CSV table of C-alpha atoms in Angstrom, one decimal:
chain,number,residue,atom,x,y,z
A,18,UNK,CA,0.0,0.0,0.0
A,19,UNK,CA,1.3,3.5,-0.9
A,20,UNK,CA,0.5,6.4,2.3
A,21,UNK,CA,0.2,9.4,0.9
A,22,UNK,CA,0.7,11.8,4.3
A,23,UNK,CA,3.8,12.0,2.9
A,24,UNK,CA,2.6,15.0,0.0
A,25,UNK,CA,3.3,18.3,1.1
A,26,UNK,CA,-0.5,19.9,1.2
A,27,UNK,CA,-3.7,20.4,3.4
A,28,UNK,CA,-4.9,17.4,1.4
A,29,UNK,CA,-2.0,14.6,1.4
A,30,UNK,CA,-4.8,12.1,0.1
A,31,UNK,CA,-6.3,10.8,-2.9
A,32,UNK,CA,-9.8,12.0,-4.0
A,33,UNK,CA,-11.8,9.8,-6.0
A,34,UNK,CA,-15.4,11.3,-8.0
A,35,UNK,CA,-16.3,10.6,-11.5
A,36,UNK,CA,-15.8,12.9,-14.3
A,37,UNK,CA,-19.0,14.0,-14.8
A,38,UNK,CA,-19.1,15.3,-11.3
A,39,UNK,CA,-15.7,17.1,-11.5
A,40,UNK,CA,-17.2,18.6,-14.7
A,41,UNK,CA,-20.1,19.7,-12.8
A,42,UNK,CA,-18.0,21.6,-10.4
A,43,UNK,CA,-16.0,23.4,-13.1
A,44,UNK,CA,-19.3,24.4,-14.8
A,45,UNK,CA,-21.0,25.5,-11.9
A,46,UNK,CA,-17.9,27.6,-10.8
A,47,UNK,CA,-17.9,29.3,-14.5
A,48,UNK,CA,-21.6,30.1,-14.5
A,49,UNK,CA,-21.0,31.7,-10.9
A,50,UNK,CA,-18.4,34.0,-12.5
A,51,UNK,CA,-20.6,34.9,-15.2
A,52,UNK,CA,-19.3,32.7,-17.8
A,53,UNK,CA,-21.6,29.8,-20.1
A,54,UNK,CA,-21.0,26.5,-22.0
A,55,UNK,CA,-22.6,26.3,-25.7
A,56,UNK,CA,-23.2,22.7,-26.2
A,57,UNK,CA,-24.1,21.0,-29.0
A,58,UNK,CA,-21.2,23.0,-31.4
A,59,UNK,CA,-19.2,20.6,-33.7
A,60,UNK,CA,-16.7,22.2,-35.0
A,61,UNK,CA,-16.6,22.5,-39.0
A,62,UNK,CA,-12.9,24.5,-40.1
A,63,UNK,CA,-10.6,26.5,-37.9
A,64,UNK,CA,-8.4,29.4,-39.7
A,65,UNK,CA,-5.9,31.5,-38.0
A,66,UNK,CA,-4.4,35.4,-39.4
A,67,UNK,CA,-2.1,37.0,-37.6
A,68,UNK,CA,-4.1,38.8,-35.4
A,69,UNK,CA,-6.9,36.2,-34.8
A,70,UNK,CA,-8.8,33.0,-34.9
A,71,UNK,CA,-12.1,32.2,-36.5
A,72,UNK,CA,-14.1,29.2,-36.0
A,73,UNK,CA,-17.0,27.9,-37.8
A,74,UNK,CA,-19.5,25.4,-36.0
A,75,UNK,CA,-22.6,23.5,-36.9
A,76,UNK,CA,-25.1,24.4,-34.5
A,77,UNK,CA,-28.3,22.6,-34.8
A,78,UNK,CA,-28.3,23.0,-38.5
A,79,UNK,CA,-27.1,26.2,-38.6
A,80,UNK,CA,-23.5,27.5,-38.9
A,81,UNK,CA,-21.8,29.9,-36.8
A,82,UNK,CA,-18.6,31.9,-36.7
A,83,UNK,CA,-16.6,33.1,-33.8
A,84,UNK,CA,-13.6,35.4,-33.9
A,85,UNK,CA,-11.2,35.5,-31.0
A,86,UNK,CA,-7.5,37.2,-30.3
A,87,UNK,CA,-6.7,33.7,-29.1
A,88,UNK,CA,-8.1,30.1,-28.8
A,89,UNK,CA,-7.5,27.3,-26.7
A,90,UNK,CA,-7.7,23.7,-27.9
A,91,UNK,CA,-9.4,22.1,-25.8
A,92,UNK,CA,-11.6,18.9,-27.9
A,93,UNK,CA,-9.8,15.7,-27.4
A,94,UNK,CA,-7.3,13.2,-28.6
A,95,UNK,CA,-9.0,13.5,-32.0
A,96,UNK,CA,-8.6,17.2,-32.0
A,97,UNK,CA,-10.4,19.1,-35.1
A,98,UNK,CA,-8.3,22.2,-34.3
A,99,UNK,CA,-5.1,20.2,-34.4
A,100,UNK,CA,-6.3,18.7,-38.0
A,101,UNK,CA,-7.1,21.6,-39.3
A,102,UNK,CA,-4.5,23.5,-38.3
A,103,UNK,CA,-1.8,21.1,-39.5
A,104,UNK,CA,-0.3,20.2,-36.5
A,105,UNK,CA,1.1,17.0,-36.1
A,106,UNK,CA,0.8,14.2,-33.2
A,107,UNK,CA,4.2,12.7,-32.5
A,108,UNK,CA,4.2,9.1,-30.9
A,109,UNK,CA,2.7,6.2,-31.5
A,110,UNK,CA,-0.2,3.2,-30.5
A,111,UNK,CA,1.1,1.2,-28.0
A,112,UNK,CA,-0.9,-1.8,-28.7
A,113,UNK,CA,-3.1,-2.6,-25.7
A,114,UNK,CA,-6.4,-2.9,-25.5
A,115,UNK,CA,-7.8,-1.9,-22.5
A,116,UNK,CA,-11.8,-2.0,-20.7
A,117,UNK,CA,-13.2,1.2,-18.3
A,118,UNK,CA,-16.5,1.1,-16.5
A,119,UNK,CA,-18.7,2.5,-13.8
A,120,UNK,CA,-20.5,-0.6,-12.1
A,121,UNK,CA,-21.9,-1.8,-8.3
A,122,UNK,CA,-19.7,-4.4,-6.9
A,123,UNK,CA,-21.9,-5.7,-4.5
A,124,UNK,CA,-19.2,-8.0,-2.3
A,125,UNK,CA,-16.6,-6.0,-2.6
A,126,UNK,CA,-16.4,-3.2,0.1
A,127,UNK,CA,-13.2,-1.4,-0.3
A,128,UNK,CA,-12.3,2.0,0.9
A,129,UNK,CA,-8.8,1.8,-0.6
A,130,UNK,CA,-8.0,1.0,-4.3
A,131,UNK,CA,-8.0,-2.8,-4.9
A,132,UNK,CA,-5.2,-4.4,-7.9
A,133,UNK,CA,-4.8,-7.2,-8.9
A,134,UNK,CA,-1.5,-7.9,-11.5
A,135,UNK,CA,-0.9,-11.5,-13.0
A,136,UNK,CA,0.1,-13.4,-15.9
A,137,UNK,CA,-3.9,-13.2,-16.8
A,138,UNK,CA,-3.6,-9.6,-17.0
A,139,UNK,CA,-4.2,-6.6,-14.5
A,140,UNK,CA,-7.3,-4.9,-13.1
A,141,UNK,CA,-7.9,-1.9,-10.7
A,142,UNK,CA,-11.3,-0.9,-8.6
A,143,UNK,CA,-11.4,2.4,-7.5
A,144,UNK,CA,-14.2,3.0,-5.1
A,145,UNK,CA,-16.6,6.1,-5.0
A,146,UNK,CA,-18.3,7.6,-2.6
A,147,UNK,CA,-21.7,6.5,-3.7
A,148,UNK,CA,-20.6,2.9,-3.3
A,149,UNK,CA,-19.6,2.0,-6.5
A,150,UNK,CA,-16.6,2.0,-8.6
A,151,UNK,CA,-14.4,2.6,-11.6
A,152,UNK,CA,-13.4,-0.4,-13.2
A,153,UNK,CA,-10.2,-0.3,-15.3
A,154,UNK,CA,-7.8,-3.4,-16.6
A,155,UNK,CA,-5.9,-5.2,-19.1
A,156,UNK,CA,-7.2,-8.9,-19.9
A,157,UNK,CA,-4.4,-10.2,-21.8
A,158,UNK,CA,-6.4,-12.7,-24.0
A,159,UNK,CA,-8.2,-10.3,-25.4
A,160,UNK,CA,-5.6,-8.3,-26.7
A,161,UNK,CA,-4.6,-7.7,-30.6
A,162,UNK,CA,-8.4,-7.4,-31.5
A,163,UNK,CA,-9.7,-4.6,-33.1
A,164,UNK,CA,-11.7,-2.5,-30.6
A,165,UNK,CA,-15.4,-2.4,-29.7
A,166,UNK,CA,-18.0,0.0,-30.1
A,167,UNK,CA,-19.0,-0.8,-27.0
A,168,UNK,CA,-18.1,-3.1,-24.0
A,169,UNK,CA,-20.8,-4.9,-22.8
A,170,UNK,CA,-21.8,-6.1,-18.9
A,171,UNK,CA,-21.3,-9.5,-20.3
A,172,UNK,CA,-17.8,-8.7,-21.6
A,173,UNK,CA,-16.6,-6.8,-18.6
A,174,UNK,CA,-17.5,-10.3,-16.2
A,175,UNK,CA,-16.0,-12.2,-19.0
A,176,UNK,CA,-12.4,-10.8,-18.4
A,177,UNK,CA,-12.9,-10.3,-14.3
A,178,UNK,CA,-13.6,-13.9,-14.2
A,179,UNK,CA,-10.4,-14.5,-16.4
A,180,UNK,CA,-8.1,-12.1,-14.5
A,181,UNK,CA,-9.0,-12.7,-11.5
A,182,UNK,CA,-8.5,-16.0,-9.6
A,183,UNK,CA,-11.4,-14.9,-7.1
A,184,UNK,CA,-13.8,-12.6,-9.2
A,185,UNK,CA,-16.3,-10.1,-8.5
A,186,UNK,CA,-20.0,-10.0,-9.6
A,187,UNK,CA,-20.2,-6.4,-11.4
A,188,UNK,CA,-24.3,-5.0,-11.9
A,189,UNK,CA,-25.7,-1.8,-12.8
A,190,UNK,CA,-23.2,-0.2,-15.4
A,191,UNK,CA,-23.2,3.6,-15.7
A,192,UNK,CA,-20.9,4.0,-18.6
A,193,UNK,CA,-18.7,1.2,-20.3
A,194,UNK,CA,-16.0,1.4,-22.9
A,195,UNK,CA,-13.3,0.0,-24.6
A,196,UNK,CA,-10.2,1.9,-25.4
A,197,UNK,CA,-6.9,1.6,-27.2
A,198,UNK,CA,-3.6,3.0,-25.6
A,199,UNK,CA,-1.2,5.3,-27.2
A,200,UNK,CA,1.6,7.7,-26.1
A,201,UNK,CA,1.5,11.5,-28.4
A,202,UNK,CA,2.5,14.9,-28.1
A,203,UNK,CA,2.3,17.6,-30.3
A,204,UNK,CA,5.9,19.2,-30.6
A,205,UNK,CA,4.6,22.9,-29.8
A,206,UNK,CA,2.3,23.5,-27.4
A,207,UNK,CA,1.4,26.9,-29.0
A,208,UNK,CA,1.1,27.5,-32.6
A,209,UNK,CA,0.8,31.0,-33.4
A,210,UNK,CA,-2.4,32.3,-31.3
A,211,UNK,CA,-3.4,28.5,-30.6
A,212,UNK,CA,-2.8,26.5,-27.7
A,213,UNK,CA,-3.1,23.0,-27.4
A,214,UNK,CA,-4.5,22.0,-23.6
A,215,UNK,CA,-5.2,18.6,-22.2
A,216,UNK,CA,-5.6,15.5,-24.5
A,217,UNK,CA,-5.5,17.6,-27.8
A,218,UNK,CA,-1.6,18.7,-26.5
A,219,UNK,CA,-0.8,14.8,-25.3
A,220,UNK,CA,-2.3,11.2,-25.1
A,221,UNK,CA,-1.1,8.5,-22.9
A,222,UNK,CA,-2.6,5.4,-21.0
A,223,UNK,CA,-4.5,5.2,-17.9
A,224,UNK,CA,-1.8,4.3,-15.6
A,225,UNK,CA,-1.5,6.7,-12.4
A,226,UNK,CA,-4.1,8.3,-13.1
A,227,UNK,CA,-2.7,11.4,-14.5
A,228,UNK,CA,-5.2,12.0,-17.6
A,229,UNK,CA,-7.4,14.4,-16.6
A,230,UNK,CA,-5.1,16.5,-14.0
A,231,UNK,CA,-2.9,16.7,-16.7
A,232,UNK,CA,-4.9,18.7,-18.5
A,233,UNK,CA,-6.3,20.7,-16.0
A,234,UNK,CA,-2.4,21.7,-15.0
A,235,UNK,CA,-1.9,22.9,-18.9
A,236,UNK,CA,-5.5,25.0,-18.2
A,237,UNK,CA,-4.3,26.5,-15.2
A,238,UNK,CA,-0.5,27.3,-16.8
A,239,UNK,CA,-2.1,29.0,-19.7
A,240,UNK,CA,-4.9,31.4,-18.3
A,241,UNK,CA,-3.4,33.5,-15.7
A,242,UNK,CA,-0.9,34.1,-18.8
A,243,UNK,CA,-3.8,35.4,-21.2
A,244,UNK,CA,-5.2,37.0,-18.4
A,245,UNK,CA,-1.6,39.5,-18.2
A,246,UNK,CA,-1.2,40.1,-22.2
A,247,UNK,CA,-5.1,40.4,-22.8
A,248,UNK,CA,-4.8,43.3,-20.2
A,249,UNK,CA,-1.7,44.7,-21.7
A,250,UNK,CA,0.8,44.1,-18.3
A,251,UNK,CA,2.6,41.6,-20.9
A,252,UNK,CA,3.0,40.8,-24.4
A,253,UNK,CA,2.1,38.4,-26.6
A,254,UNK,CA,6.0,36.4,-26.1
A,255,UNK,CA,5.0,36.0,-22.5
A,256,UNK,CA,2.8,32.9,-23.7
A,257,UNK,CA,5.7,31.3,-24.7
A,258,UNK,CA,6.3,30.1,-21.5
A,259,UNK,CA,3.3,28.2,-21.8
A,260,UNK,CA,5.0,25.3,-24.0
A,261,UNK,CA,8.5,25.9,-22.1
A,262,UNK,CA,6.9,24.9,-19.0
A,263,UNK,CA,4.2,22.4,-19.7
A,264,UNK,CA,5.6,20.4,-22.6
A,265,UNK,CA,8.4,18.7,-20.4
A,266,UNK,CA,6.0,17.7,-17.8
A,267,UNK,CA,3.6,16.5,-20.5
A,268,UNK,CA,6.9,14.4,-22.0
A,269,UNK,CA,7.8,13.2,-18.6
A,270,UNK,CA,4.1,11.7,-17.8
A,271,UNK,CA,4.4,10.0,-21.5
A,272,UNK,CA,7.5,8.1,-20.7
A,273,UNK,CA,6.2,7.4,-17.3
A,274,UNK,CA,3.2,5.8,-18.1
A,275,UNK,CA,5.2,3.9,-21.1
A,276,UNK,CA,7.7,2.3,-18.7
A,277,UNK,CA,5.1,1.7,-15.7
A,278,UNK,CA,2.5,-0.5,-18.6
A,279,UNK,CA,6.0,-2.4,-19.9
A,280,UNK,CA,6.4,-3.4,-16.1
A,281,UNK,CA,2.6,-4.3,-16.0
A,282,UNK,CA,3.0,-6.5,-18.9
A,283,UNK,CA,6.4,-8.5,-17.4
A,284,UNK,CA,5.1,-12.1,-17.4
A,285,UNK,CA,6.8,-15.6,-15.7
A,286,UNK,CA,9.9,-15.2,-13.8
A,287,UNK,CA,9.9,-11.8,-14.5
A,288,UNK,CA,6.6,-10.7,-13.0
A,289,UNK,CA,7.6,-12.9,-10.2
A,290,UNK,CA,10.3,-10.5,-9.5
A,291,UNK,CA,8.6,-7.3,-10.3
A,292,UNK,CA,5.9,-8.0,-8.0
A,293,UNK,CA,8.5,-9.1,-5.1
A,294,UNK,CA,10.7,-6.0,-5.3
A,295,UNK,CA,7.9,-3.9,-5.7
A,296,UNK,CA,6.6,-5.2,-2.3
A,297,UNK,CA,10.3,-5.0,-0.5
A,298,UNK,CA,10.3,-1.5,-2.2
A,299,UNK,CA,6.8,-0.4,-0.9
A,300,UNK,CA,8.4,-1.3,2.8
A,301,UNK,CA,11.0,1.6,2.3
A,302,UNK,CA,10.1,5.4,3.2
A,303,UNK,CA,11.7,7.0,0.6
A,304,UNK,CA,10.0,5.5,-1.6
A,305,UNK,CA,6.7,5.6,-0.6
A,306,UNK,CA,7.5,9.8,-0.3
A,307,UNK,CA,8.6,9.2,-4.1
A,308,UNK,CA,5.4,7.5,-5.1
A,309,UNK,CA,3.3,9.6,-3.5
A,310,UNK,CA,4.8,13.1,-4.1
A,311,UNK,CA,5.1,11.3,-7.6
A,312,UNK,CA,1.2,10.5,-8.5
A,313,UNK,CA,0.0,13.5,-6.8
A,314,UNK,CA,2.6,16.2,-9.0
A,315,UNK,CA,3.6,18.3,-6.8
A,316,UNK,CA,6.8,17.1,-7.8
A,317,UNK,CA,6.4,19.7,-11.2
A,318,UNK,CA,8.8,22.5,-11.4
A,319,UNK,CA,9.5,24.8,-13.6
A,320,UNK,CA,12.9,25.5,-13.0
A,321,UNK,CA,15.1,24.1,-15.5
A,322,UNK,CA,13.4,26.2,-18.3
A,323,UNK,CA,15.7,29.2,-19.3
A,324,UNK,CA,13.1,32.3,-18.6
A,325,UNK,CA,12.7,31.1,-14.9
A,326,UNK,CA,16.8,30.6,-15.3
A,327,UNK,CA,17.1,33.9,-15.8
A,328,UNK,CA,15.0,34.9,-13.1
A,329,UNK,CA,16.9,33.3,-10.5
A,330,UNK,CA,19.2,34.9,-7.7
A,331,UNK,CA,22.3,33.5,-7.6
A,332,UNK,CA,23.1,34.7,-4.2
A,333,UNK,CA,20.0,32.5,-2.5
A,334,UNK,CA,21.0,29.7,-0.6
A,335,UNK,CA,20.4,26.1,-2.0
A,336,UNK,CA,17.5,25.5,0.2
A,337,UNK,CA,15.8,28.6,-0.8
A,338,UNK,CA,12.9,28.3,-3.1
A,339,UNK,CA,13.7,30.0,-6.1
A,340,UNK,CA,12.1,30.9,-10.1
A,341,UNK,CA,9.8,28.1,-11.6
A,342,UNK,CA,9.7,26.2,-8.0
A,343,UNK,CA,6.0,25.6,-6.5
A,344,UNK,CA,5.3,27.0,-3.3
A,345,UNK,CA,4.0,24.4,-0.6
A,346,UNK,CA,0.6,26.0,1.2
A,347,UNK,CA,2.7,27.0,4.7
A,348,UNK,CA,0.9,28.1,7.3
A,349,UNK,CA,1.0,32.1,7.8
A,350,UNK,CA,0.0,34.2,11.1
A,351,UNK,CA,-1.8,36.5,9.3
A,352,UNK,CA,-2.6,40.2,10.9
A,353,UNK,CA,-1.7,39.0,14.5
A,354,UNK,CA,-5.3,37.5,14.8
A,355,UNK,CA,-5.5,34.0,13.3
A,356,UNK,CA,-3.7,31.3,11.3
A,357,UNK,CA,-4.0,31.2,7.4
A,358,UNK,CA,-2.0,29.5,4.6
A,359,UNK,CA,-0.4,30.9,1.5
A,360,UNK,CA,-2.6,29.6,-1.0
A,361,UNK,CA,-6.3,31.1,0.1
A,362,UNK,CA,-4.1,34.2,-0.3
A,363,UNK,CA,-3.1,33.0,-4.0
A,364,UNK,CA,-6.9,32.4,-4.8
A,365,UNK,CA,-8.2,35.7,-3.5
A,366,UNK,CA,-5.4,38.2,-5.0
A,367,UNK,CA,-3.9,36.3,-7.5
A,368,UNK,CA,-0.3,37.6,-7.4
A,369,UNK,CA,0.9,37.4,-4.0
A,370,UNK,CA,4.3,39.4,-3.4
A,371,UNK,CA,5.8,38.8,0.1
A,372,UNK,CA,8.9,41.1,1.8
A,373,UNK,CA,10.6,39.7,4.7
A,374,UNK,CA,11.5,42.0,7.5
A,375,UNK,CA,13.0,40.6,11.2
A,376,UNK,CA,10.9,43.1,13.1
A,377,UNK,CA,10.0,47.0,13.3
A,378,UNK,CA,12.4,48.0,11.2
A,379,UNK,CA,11.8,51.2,9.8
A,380,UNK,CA,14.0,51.4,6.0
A,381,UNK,CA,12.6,47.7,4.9
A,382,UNK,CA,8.9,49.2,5.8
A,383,UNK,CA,9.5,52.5,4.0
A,384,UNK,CA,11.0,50.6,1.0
A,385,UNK,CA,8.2,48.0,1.3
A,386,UNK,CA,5.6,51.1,1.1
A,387,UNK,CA,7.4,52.7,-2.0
A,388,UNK,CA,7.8,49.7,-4.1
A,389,UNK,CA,4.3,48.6,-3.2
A,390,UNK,CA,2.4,52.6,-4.5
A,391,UNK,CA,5.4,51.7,-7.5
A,392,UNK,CA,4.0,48.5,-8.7
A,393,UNK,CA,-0.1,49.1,-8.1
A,394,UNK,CA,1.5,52.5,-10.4
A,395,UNK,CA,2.5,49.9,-13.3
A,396,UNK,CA,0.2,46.7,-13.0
A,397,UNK,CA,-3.1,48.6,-11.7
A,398,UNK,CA,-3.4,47.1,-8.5
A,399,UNK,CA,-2.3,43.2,-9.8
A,400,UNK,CA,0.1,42.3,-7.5
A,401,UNK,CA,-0.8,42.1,-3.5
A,402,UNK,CA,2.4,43.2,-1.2
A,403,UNK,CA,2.5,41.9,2.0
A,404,UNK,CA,5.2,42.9,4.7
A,405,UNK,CA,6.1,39.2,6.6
A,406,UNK,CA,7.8,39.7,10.0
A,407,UNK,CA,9.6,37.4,12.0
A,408,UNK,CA,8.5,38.7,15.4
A,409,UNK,CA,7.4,41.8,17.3
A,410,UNK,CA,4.8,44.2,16.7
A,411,UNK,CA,5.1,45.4,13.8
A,412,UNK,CA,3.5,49.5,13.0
A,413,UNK,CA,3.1,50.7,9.2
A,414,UNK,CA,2.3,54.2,8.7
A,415,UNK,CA,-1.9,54.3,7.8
A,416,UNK,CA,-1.3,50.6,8.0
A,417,UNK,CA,-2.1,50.1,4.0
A,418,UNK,CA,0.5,47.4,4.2
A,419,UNK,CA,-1.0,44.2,5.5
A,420,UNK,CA,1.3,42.5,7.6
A,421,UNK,CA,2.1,38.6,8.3
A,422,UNK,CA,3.9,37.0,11.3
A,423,UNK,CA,6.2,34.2,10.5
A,424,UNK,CA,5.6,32.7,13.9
A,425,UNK,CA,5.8,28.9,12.5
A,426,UNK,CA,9.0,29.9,10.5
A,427,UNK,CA,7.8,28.1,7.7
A,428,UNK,CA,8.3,30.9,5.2
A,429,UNK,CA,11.9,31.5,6.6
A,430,UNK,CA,13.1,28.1,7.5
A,431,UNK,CA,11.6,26.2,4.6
A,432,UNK,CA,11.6,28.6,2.0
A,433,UNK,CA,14.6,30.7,2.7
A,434,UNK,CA,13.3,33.6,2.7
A,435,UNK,CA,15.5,36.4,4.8
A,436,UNK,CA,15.4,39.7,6.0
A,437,UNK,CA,15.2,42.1,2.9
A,438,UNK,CA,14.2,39.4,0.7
A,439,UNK,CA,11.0,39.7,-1.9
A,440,UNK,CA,8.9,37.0,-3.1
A,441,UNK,CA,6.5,36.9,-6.0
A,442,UNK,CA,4.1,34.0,-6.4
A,443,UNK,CA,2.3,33.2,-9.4
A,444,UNK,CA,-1.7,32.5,-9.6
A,445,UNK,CA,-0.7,28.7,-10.0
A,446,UNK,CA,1.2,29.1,-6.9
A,447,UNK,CA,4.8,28.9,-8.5
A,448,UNK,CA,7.4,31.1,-7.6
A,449,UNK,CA,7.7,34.2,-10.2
A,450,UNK,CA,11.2,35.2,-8.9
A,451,UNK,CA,13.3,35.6,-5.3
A,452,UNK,CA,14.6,38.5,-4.6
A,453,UNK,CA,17.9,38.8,-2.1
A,454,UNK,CA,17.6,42.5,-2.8
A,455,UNK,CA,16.0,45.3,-1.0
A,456,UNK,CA,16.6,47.7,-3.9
A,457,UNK,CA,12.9,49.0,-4.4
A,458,UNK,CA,14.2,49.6,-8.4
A,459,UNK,CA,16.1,46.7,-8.9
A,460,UNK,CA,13.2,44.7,-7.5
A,461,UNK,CA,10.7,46.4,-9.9
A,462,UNK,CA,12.9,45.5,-12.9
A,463,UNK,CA,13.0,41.7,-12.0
A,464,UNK,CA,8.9,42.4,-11.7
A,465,UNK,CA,9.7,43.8,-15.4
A,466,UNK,CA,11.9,40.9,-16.3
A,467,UNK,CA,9.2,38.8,-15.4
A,468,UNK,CA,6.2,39.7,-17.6
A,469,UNK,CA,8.8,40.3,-20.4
C-alpha cells in the first residue's frame, strides 16, 4: 500500500469522484463568474491570421462563426483544431487494449483502491463515494483485436472472471468502454495564437491516473498568462512560456506511463520478481515519499526552463525556493489574529508578493511602502504586497501594508526567505522570482523581467 501523508498539502490524500461530477464543479464555478458553455457545437474549419482565430460550428443546422484574439484547444485526442490547423501528433499506439466502466460491486467493500496484476492480465477498482466503482484493466487474451464499439456487462464479467482467480460479480453499469492506448504529443504547445490544452496537447494510457489532471495543469498554466497580455501588463511572447513549461511535464508523464505499462505486462519469472521487489520496495520510506509526491505532482517544477533561469538569484542559498519552483501551502500568522496559509491568499489576490523583515524596522517598511504605490502605479493594482515579520509588533504608517507574522517559521526556515528578501508568487502558486535584494528599483525591474 502506498500512504500518501507523505505529500506536502492540506490534502495529502487521494480523492476519487467521476468525471461528470468534476465537470459539474467546473461548470458550476464558471456560471457563478458569469461565464456559459454552448453545447451541441461541432466544430466544422478553424483558420488562423495573424491577429486572430475564426471558428465555424454546426449548431443545430445552422453554422456559426466566432472570432477570437486567441483560442484554446481544448476537444480531445482527436482534435479538429489540431487537424485543421496542421499540427502534427508525434508518438505512437502502444498496442493494448484496454476496458473502463462505472458498475456496483456488491461483495466488494473497499475503501482503498483494490489491484490485482498477474500473468492473466491486470485490473484496478477504485471506489466512490456513492458505493460503487471505476473499473479499469488489461485482460491479456483479449488483446490484438480490433476494438469495440461498446463493452458490454457480459464482456466486462468475461475478463474479471479470467483475470481474476477470485472474481467479483459487477451490476448496474453507468458507462462502459473500450479503449486503445497510445503515447503523443504535439511538438509545440502553442502555434501562433493557438494553444493545445489537455488530451488535444498529449495522449497517454491510464496508468496513475494522470489524464485528466494533466490537463487541468496545462488549463491553469495558460490562463493566468492570457489573463496578463489580454490586459496589456505583458506581451504576446509572454505565452511562450506556456509550452516551455508544460511540454516537459507532459513528455515526462508519457515516458512514465510507457515504462510503468511495460512493467505491468512482465510475465513468468519476471513478473515474479517485479511483483517481489515492488513489495520489498513499498516497505521503504523514501520510496513511498517518491510514489506519493510522484502521482500526486507536486513534484512539477518549472525551474530548468531558461526564462525562470534567468529569473533566479544566484546569491540564495540552496535551500531557498527559487524561479519556476511551487510554493508548498505554509501556514502564515496573518494580521496577528489568526492562522492562514499561503494559498487562500493566492486564490483571493492572484499575485501574492511577500517582503521579509525581522521586526520594526523602519527602512525595509518605507521601502516596502514605495515599491508597493510603485508596482499598483504599473500593473493597476495586480500584485498584493504583503510585509512578513519574523516577530514583534510590527507598526506601518496608515497601515495600507497588511502584515504577516512568520511565527511557525515556515516561510523563513523552509523557504529561505531572509530579511530584505521579496517573493512573487504566481496564480498557480509557483514562484515568479526571489529577490535577495532590498533595492525598491532593482526589485521592480525583475517584476519587469518577469512579464517580459
Amino acid at each position: 500500500m502506498v500512504e500518501l501523508y507523505h505529500i506536502e498539502s492540506q490534502y495529502p490524500y487521494l480523492l476519487i469522484i467521476p468525471q461528470s461530477e468534476t465537470e459539474n464543479i467546473l461548470e458550476d464555478h464558471l456560471s457563478s463568474l458569469g461565464g456559459r458553455i454552448n453545447r451541441e457545437h461541432e466544430v466544422v474549419e478553424v483558420m488562423e491570421s495573424d491577429e486572430s482565430v475564426y471558428v465555424t460550428a454546426k449548431h443545430n443546422g445552422e453554422m456559426k462563426r466566432y472570432v477570437a484574439k486567441y483560442l484554446l484547444a481544448c476537444d480531445g485526442a482527436h482534435s479538429k483544431v489540431r487537424e485543421d490547423l496542421n499540427v502534427p501528433f508525434e508518438g505512437e499506439d502502444e498496442g493494448y487494449t484496454f476496458f473502463l466502466g462505472d458498475v456496483d460491486v456488491p461483495t466488494l467493500n473497499e475503501i482503498y483502491i483494490n489491484m490485482h496484476l498477474n500473468d492473466r492480465g491486470a485490473v484496478a477498482f477504485f471506489p466512490y463515494k456513492d458505493g460503487s466503482y471505476r473499473v479499469v484493466g488489461m485482460n491479456r487474451s483479449r488483446q490484438g483485436l480490433p476494438h469495440h464499439e461498446e463493452l458490454t456487462l457480459e464482456d466486462l464479467q468475461e475478463s474479471l472472471n479470467t483475470v481474476l482467480s477470485e472474481s467479483y460479480q459487477v451490476e448496474n453499469p453507468k458507462w462502459l468502454s473500450y479503449f486503445g492506448t497510445a503515447h503523443r504529443q504535439v511538438p509545440n504547445y502553442r502555434k501562433g495564437k493557438v494553444f493545445f490544452v489537455g488530451d488535444a496537447a498529449h495522449i497517454h494510457n491510464p496508468i496513475g491516473g494522470q489524464g485528466m489532471n494533466l490537463g487541468l495543469q496545462d488549463a491553469a498554466n495558460i490562463v493566468w498568462k492570457l489573463d496578463v497580455v489580454l490586459n496589456g501588463y505583458a506581451d504576446d511572447s509572454f505565452l511562450d512560456s506556456y509550452h516551455h513549461e508544460r511540454a516537459p511535464i507532459g513528455l515526462d508523464v508519457l515516458k512514465e506511463t510507457s515504462r510503468m505499462l511495460k512493467i505491468i505486462d512482465l510475465q513468468g519469472t519476471q513478473g515474479k520478481i517485479r511483483n517481489w521487489t515492488g513489495k520489498a520496495a513499498l516497505t521503504q520510506d523514501w520510496v513511498q515519499k517518491k510514489i506519493a509526491n510522484h502521482l500526486s505532482n507536486i513534484y512539477n517544477e518549472y525551474d530548468e526552463t531558461s526564462k525562470n533561469k534567468e529569473l533566479q538569484d544566484s546569491s540564495l542559498s540552496k535551500e531557498a525556493i527559487r524561479a519556476g519552483e511551487r510554493v508548498p501551502d505554509h501556514l502564515l500568522f496573518f494580521d496577528g489574529s489568526n492562522d492562514k496559509s499561503v494559498y487562500p491568499l493566492i486564490r483571493r489576490y492572484g499575485y501574492v508578493c511577500f517582503i521579509y523583515i525581522d521586526a520594526q524596522e523602519q527602512s525595509l517598511i518605507d521601502e516596502a511602502h514605495i515599491f508597493s504605490k510603485k508596482v499598483d502605479g504599473t500593473y493597476g493594482g495586480l500584485i498584493k504586497v504583503f510585509l512578513v515579520a519574523k516577530g514583534g509588533t510590527v507598526r506601518t504608517n496608515g497601515g495600507d501594508l497588511p502584515i504577516i507574522y512568520d511565527v511557525h517559521r515556515h516561510l523563513g526556515n523552509k523557504l529561505g526567505i531572509k530579511k530584505g528578501h521579496t517573493l512573487l508568487i504566481r496564480p498557480d502558486g509557483h514562484v515568479a522570482f526571489h529577490e535577495t535584494s532590498s533595492d525598491v528599483e532593482q526589485t521592480l525591474k525583475k517584476v519587469s523581467s518577469f512579464f517580459s
